[in-house]
Amino acid sequence: MKTEVIKSLTNNFEDHSQNTENGIEFWFARDIQHLLGYSEWRNFNKVILKAKTSCEASGNSISDHFVDVNKMVPIGSGTDREIDDIMLTRYACYLVAQNGDPRKEEIAFAQNYFAIQTRKFEVIAKRIDDWERLNARQKLTLSEKELSELIYEKTGNDKNFGIIRSKGDQALFGGKNTNQMKKTLGIPDNRPLADFLPTIIIKAKDFATEITVYNTKGKGLASESAISSEHVKNNKGVRKLLLERDIVPENVPPEEDIRKLERRVNSETNNLSKNPDKLS
């Protein structure tokens, strides 16, 4: 397929994409019909029915990707008439293309266009998840550093932080302290537990730590036992909230080593810096 044709088809498909009030991207089936080279709606509707069958077979809800609508279209002399149409998500468009006539140049293009667009969405979603986990871990590091400095200031013992944090972990993880959780999750002894925790649990630890910092200052707590009691209480409170939402902290599986994740994200960022044309 010639480059000029690819550019023209790309522009056509992108020009016809729209967004709902909730920001969900969609295409009208009547527009896709013509973009894919189908002159008659009844013939194109057969392709849509096949696409719906494929959607259901893949375990997805048809109503999530194919939404029936009615709209008014001009028919001349200043009059309009109502016609049936369908709002198609990106995935629905992909399925329609997959069930179309592959001999059509437009179909061949659409099959690849929507496959790549869907993959782009998945990559972006994964990148955002990675970014959120990295930021959550960095935030926890800062709140634990603040608590560590506060404990040393109040107790004069730099070992008390490790003791208090482990007691907090024991409260959060249903009786398992930091070292026990490392063994459970297969984490090396010389690595922080939080480096392998998923975002939700990292944020849970951070929230409990922030409350401990706040109350240690506000209540004037000045001993290891008092701060420990406060930290245990806060972690138990966070655990209770998680359990109410069907999240059992000690049963949530570990995730990728945060160091590897950080290297990968930084590498991708550096590659874009060195090759800015990839952003175009």
Tab-separated table of C-alpha atoms in Angstrom:
chain	number	residue	atom	x	y	z
A	1	MET	CA	0.000	0.000	0.000
A	2	LYS	CA	1.435	3.376	-1.008
A	3	THR	CA	2.483	5.871	1.657
A	4	GLU	CA	0.113	8.487	0.243
A	5	VAL	CA	-2.824	6.111	0.566
A	6	ILE	CA	-1.872	5.217	4.144
A	7	LYS	CA	-1.637	8.888	5.138
A	8	SER	CA	-4.978	9.662	3.490
A	9	LEU	CA	-6.760	6.754	5.178
A	10	THR	CA	-5.170	7.582	8.537
A	11	ASN	CA	-6.429	11.170	8.318
A	12	ASN	CA	-9.904	9.984	7.304
A	13	PHE	CA	-10.230	7.608	10.260
A	14	GLU	CA	-8.862	10.133	12.746
A	15	ASP	CA	-11.076	12.940	11.407
A	16	HIS	CA	-14.189	10.837	12.042
A	17	SER	CA	-13.352	9.818	15.619
A	18	GLN	CA	-15.429	11.478	18.333
A	19	ASN	CA	-15.609	11.454	22.117
A	20	THR	CA	-18.488	11.015	24.542
A	21	GLU	CA	-18.983	13.379	27.472
A	22	ASN	CA	-16.999	10.869	29.550
A	23	GLY	CA	-14.078	11.045	27.123
A	24	ILE	CA	-14.648	7.640	25.504
A	25	GLU	CA	-13.487	7.597	21.892
A	26	PHE	CA	-15.948	6.258	19.321
A	27	TRP	CA	-16.867	6.203	15.638
A	28	PHE	CA	-20.332	6.167	14.099
A	29	ALA	CA	-20.965	2.973	12.148
A	30	ARG	CA	-22.428	4.953	9.232
A	31	ASP	CA	-19.108	6.784	8.909
A	32	ILE	CA	-17.086	3.572	9.207
A	33	GLN	CA	-19.299	2.016	6.542
A	34	HIS	CA	-18.123	4.510	3.940
A	35	LEU	CA	-14.544	4.604	5.216
A	36	LEU	CA	-14.371	0.832	4.695
A	37	GLY	CA	-15.776	1.049	1.177
A	38	TYR	CA	-19.279	-0.341	1.760
A	39	SER	CA	-21.914	1.451	-0.309
A	40	GLU	CA	-24.987	-0.199	1.258
A	41	TRP	CA	-25.872	-0.227	4.946
A	42	ARG	CA	-27.565	-3.638	4.774
A	43	ASN	CA	-24.334	-5.261	3.577
A	44	PHE	CA	-22.260	-3.459	6.174
A	45	ASN	CA	-24.739	-4.376	8.912
A	46	LYS	CA	-23.967	-8.058	8.226
A	47	VAL	CA	-20.316	-7.318	9.035
A	48	ILE	CA	-21.369	-5.585	12.257
A	49	LEU	CA	-23.403	-8.637	13.313
A	50	LYS	CA	-20.325	-10.836	12.801
A	51	ALA	CA	-18.245	-8.355	14.818
A	52	LYS	CA	-20.770	-8.518	17.680
A	53	THR	CA	-20.513	-12.307	17.665
A	54	SER	CA	-16.709	-12.031	17.867
A	55	CYS	CA	-17.034	-9.525	20.717
A	56	GLU	CA	-19.221	-11.878	22.729
A	57	ALA	CA	-16.992	-14.862	21.959
A	58	SER	CA	-13.983	-12.976	23.351
A	59	GLY	CA	-15.744	-12.517	26.697
A	60	ASN	CA	-16.577	-8.836	26.209
A	61	SER	CA	-19.987	-7.236	26.593
A	62	ILE	CA	-21.540	-6.218	23.266
A	63	SER	CA	-23.328	-3.284	24.919
A	64	ASP	CA	-19.974	-1.873	26.099
A	65	HIS	CA	-18.672	-1.568	22.538
A	66	PHE	CA	-21.734	-1.364	20.247
A	67	VAL	CA	-24.278	1.283	21.325
A	68	ASP	CA	-27.428	1.707	19.221
A	69	VAL	CA	-28.421	5.335	18.627
A	70	ASN	CA	-30.823	7.338	16.472
A	71	LYS	CA	-29.782	10.537	14.768
A	72	MET	CA	-31.227	13.067	12.358
A	73	VAL	CA	-29.653	13.519	8.930
A	74	PRO	CA	-30.497	16.077	6.231
A	75	ILE	CA	-32.259	14.688	3.148
A	76	GLY	CA	-32.578	17.916	1.195
A	77	SER	CA	-34.964	20.855	0.931
A	78	GLY	CA	-34.217	21.761	4.528
A	79	THR	CA	-35.758	18.593	5.960
A	80	ASP	CA	-34.243	15.847	8.117
A	81	ARG	CA	-35.109	12.242	8.812
A	82	GLU	CA	-34.190	9.883	11.611
A	83	ILE	CA	-31.897	6.924	10.902
A	84	ASP	CA	-30.457	4.119	12.989
A	85	ASP	CA	-26.741	4.209	13.760
A	86	ILE	CA	-24.281	2.565	16.137
A	87	MET	CA	-21.552	4.103	18.263
A	88	LEU	CA	-18.478	1.881	17.930
A	89	THR	CA	-15.549	1.861	20.353
A	90	ARG	CA	-12.021	1.431	19.066
A	91	TYR	CA	-12.246	-2.277	19.867
A	92	ALA	CA	-15.577	-2.573	18.055
A	93	CYS	CA	-14.045	-0.927	14.972
A	94	TYR	CA	-11.191	-3.419	15.132
A	95	LEU	CA	-13.656	-6.339	15.223
A	96	VAL	CA	-15.651	-4.863	12.336
A	97	ALA	CA	-12.470	-4.567	10.273
A	98	GLN	CA	-11.471	-8.137	11.181
A	99	ASN	CA	-14.810	-9.395	9.877
A	100	GLY	CA	-14.774	-7.319	6.696
A	101	ASP	CA	-13.692	-8.245	3.192
A	102	PRO	CA	-9.843	-8.391	3.367
A	103	ARG	CA	-9.667	-7.808	-0.392
A	104	LYS	CA	-10.742	-4.228	0.174
A	105	GLU	CA	-7.765	-1.899	0.585
A	106	GLU	CA	-9.654	0.076	3.224
A	107	ILE	CA	-10.313	-3.087	5.251
A	108	ALA	CA	-6.665	-4.126	5.141
A	109	PHE	CA	-5.711	-0.679	6.407
A	110	ALA	CA	-8.373	-0.623	9.144
A	111	GLN	CA	-7.392	-4.049	10.460
A	112	ASN	CA	-3.894	-2.792	11.132
A	113	TYR	CA	-4.857	0.757	12.116
A	114	PHE	CA	-7.228	-0.270	14.904
A	115	ALA	CA	-4.966	-3.097	16.060
A	116	ILE	CA	-2.143	-0.582	16.549
A	117	GLN	CA	-4.453	1.984	18.157
A	118	THR	CA	-5.689	-0.627	20.630
A	119	ARG	CA	-2.104	-1.635	21.398
A	120	LYS	CA	-1.173	2.025	21.922
A	121	PHE	CA	-3.948	2.341	24.481
A	122	GLU	CA	-2.702	-0.739	26.334
A	123	VAL	CA	0.875	0.575	26.325
A	124	ILE	CA	-0.243	3.980	27.625
A	125	ALA	CA	-2.329	2.350	30.376
A	126	LYS	CA	0.639	0.184	31.419
A	127	ARG	CA	2.966	3.199	31.382
A	128	ILE	CA	0.588	5.159	33.630
A	129	ASP	CA	0.333	2.202	36.046
A	130	ASP	CA	4.138	2.011	36.207
A	131	TRP	CA	4.409	5.751	36.753
A	132	GLU	CA	1.853	5.649	39.573
A	133	ARG	CA	3.692	2.810	41.305
A	134	LEU	CA	7.026	4.629	41.072
A	135	ASN	CA	5.512	7.808	42.467
A	136	ALA	CA	3.786	5.919	45.284
A	137	ARG	CA	7.099	4.271	46.223
A	138	GLN	CA	8.924	7.608	46.203
A	139	LYS	CA	6.192	9.142	48.338
A	140	LEU	CA	6.458	6.308	50.876
A	141	THR	CA	10.232	6.820	51.027
A	142	LEU	CA	9.691	10.479	51.925
A	143	SER	CA	7.054	9.810	54.586
A	144	GLU	CA	9.162	7.037	56.154
A	145	LYS	CA	12.192	9.337	56.147
A	146	GLU	CA	10.156	11.994	57.939
A	147	LEU	CA	8.933	9.447	60.489
A	148	SER	CA	12.465	8.092	60.994
A	149	GLU	CA	13.849	11.569	61.669
A	150	LEU	CA	10.947	12.337	63.987
A	151	ILE	CA	11.468	9.116	65.968
A	152	TYR	CA	15.182	9.848	66.373
A	153	GLU	CA	14.373	13.389	67.465
A	154	LYS	CA	11.884	12.125	70.053
A	155	THR	CA	13.664	8.996	71.325
A	156	GLY	CA	17.335	9.571	70.513
A	157	ASN	CA	17.638	6.019	69.130
A	158	ASP	CA	18.085	5.453	65.399
A	159	LYS	CA	17.096	1.766	65.744
A	160	ASN	CA	13.594	2.523	66.937
A	161	PHE	CA	12.336	3.329	63.436
A	162	GLY	CA	12.965	-0.230	62.207
A	163	ILE	CA	11.210	-1.654	65.258
A	164	ILE	CA	8.197	0.645	64.849
A	165	ARG	CA	7.909	0.057	61.096
A	166	SER	CA	7.977	-3.725	61.582
A	167	LYS	CA	5.229	-3.504	64.207
A	168	GLY	CA	3.212	-1.422	61.754
A	169	ASP	CA	3.730	-4.019	59.028
A	170	GLN	CA	2.635	-6.736	61.428
A	171	ALA	CA	-0.619	-4.859	62.031
A	172	LEU	CA	-1.164	-4.223	58.319
A	173	PHE	CA	-0.352	-7.765	57.180
A	174	GLY	CA	-2.491	-9.689	59.662
A	175	GLY	CA	0.212	-10.668	62.154
A	176	LYS	CA	3.172	-11.063	59.780
A	177	ASN	CA	6.064	-8.698	60.434
A	178	THR	CA	8.364	-7.259	57.771
A	179	ASN	CA	10.769	-10.234	57.634
A	180	GLN	CA	7.943	-12.756	57.591
A	181	MET	CA	6.294	-10.938	54.689
A	182	LYS	CA	9.601	-10.966	52.795
A	183	LYS	CA	9.802	-14.743	53.178
A	184	THR	CA	6.172	-15.146	52.175
A	185	LEU	CA	6.664	-13.088	49.009
A	186	GLY	CA	10.163	-14.414	48.225
A	187	ILE	CA	11.871	-11.041	48.663
A	188	PRO	CA	15.643	-10.923	49.369
A	189	ASP	CA	16.531	-10.105	52.982
A	190	ASN	CA	18.645	-7.109	51.937
A	191	ARG	CA	15.839	-5.413	49.975
A	192	PRO	CA	12.984	-3.231	51.296
A	193	LEU	CA	9.608	-4.963	51.372
A	194	ALA	CA	7.950	-1.960	49.694
A	195	ASP	CA	10.137	-2.367	46.588
A	196	PHE	CA	8.048	-5.387	45.609
A	197	LEU	CA	4.598	-4.364	46.795
A	198	PRO	CA	1.781	-3.327	44.418
A	199	THR	CA	0.668	0.289	44.307
A	200	ILE	CA	-2.408	-0.186	46.502
A	201	ILE	CA	-0.374	-1.656	49.381
A	202	ILE	CA	2.411	0.914	49.025
A	203	LYS	CA	-0.199	3.664	49.318
A	204	ALA	CA	-1.749	1.901	52.317
A	205	LYS	CA	1.627	1.883	54.117
A	206	ASP	CA	2.166	5.520	53.184
A	207	PHE	CA	-1.245	6.580	54.482
A	208	ALA	CA	-0.687	4.864	57.838
A	209	THR	CA	2.801	6.412	58.079
A	210	GLU	CA	1.485	9.905	57.318
A	211	ILE	CA	-1.097	9.587	60.091
A	212	THR	CA	1.600	8.442	62.512
A	213	VAL	CA	3.766	11.439	61.636
A	214	TYR	CA	0.831	13.794	62.039
A	215	ASN	CA	-0.272	12.406	65.418
A	216	THR	CA	3.276	12.061	66.764
A	217	LYS	CA	3.694	15.789	66.243
A	218	GLY	CA	0.201	16.767	67.279
A	219	LYS	CA	-0.020	14.581	70.396
A	220	GLY	CA	3.578	15.132	71.451
A	221	LEU	CA	4.421	11.412	71.473
A	222	ALA	CA	7.986	10.980	72.735
A	223	SER	CA	8.699	7.306	73.402
A	224	GLU	CA	9.151	4.195	71.292
A	225	SER	CA	6.163	2.511	72.930
A	226	ALA	CA	3.855	5.495	72.390
A	227	ILE	CA	4.824	5.946	68.731
A	228	SER	CA	4.659	2.177	68.152
A	229	SER	CA	1.168	2.062	69.623
A	230	GLU	CA	0.098	4.926	67.360
A	231	HIS	CA	1.620	3.320	64.262
A	232	VAL	CA	0.044	-0.079	65.002
A	233	LYS	CA	-3.346	1.588	65.529
A	234	ASN	CA	-3.086	3.406	62.195
A	235	ASN	CA	-2.050	0.297	60.267
A	236	LYS	CA	-4.894	-1.680	61.820
A	237	GLY	CA	-7.276	1.050	60.717
A	238	VAL	CA	-5.957	0.961	57.151
A	239	ARG	CA	-6.119	-2.859	57.146
A	240	LYS	CA	-9.752	-2.727	58.269
A	241	LEU	CA	-10.586	-0.415	55.370
A	242	LEU	CA	-8.831	-2.695	52.872
A	243	LEU	CA	-10.592	-5.787	54.208
A	244	GLU	CA	-13.942	-4.032	53.857
A	245	ARG	CA	-13.096	-3.620	50.157
A	246	ASP	CA	-12.115	-7.311	49.821
A	247	ILE	CA	-8.379	-6.576	49.738
A	248	VAL	CA	-6.312	-8.813	52.037
A	249	PRO	CA	-2.848	-7.140	52.217
A	250	GLU	CA	-0.834	-10.291	52.947
A	251	ASN	CA	-2.520	-12.149	50.062
A	252	VAL	CA	-1.873	-9.542	47.361
A	253	PRO	CA	0.913	-10.929	45.109
A	254	PRO	CA	4.205	-9.047	44.727
A	255	GLU	CA	5.049	-7.081	41.614
A	256	GLU	CA	8.161	-6.317	39.590
A	257	ASP	CA	11.234	-5.137	41.480
A	258	ILE	CA	10.865	-1.354	41.679
A	259	ARG	CA	14.524	-0.924	40.683
A	260	LYS	CA	13.988	-2.797	37.405
A	261	LEU	CA	10.806	-0.833	36.799
A	262	GLU	CA	12.596	2.461	37.385
A	263	ARG	CA	15.459	1.509	35.038
A	264	ARG	CA	12.992	0.573	32.297
A	265	VAL	CA	10.941	3.757	32.610
A	266	ASN	CA	14.095	5.908	32.705
A	267	SER	CA	15.490	4.078	29.688
A	268	GLU	CA	12.315	4.767	27.690
A	269	THR	CA	12.449	8.435	28.694
A	270	ASN	CA	16.136	8.726	27.736
A	271	ASN	CA	15.511	7.065	24.368
A	272	LEU	CA	12.819	9.626	23.581
A	273	SER	CA	15.183	12.435	24.599
A	274	LYS	CA	17.812	11.122	22.207
A	275	ASN	CA	15.264	10.501	19.423
A	276	PRO	CA	12.642	13.271	19.708
A	277	ASP	CA	11.393	12.499	16.175
A	278	LYS	CA	9.726	9.369	17.610
A	279	LEU	CA	7.189	11.657	19.263
A	280	SER	CA	5.956	12.963	15.955
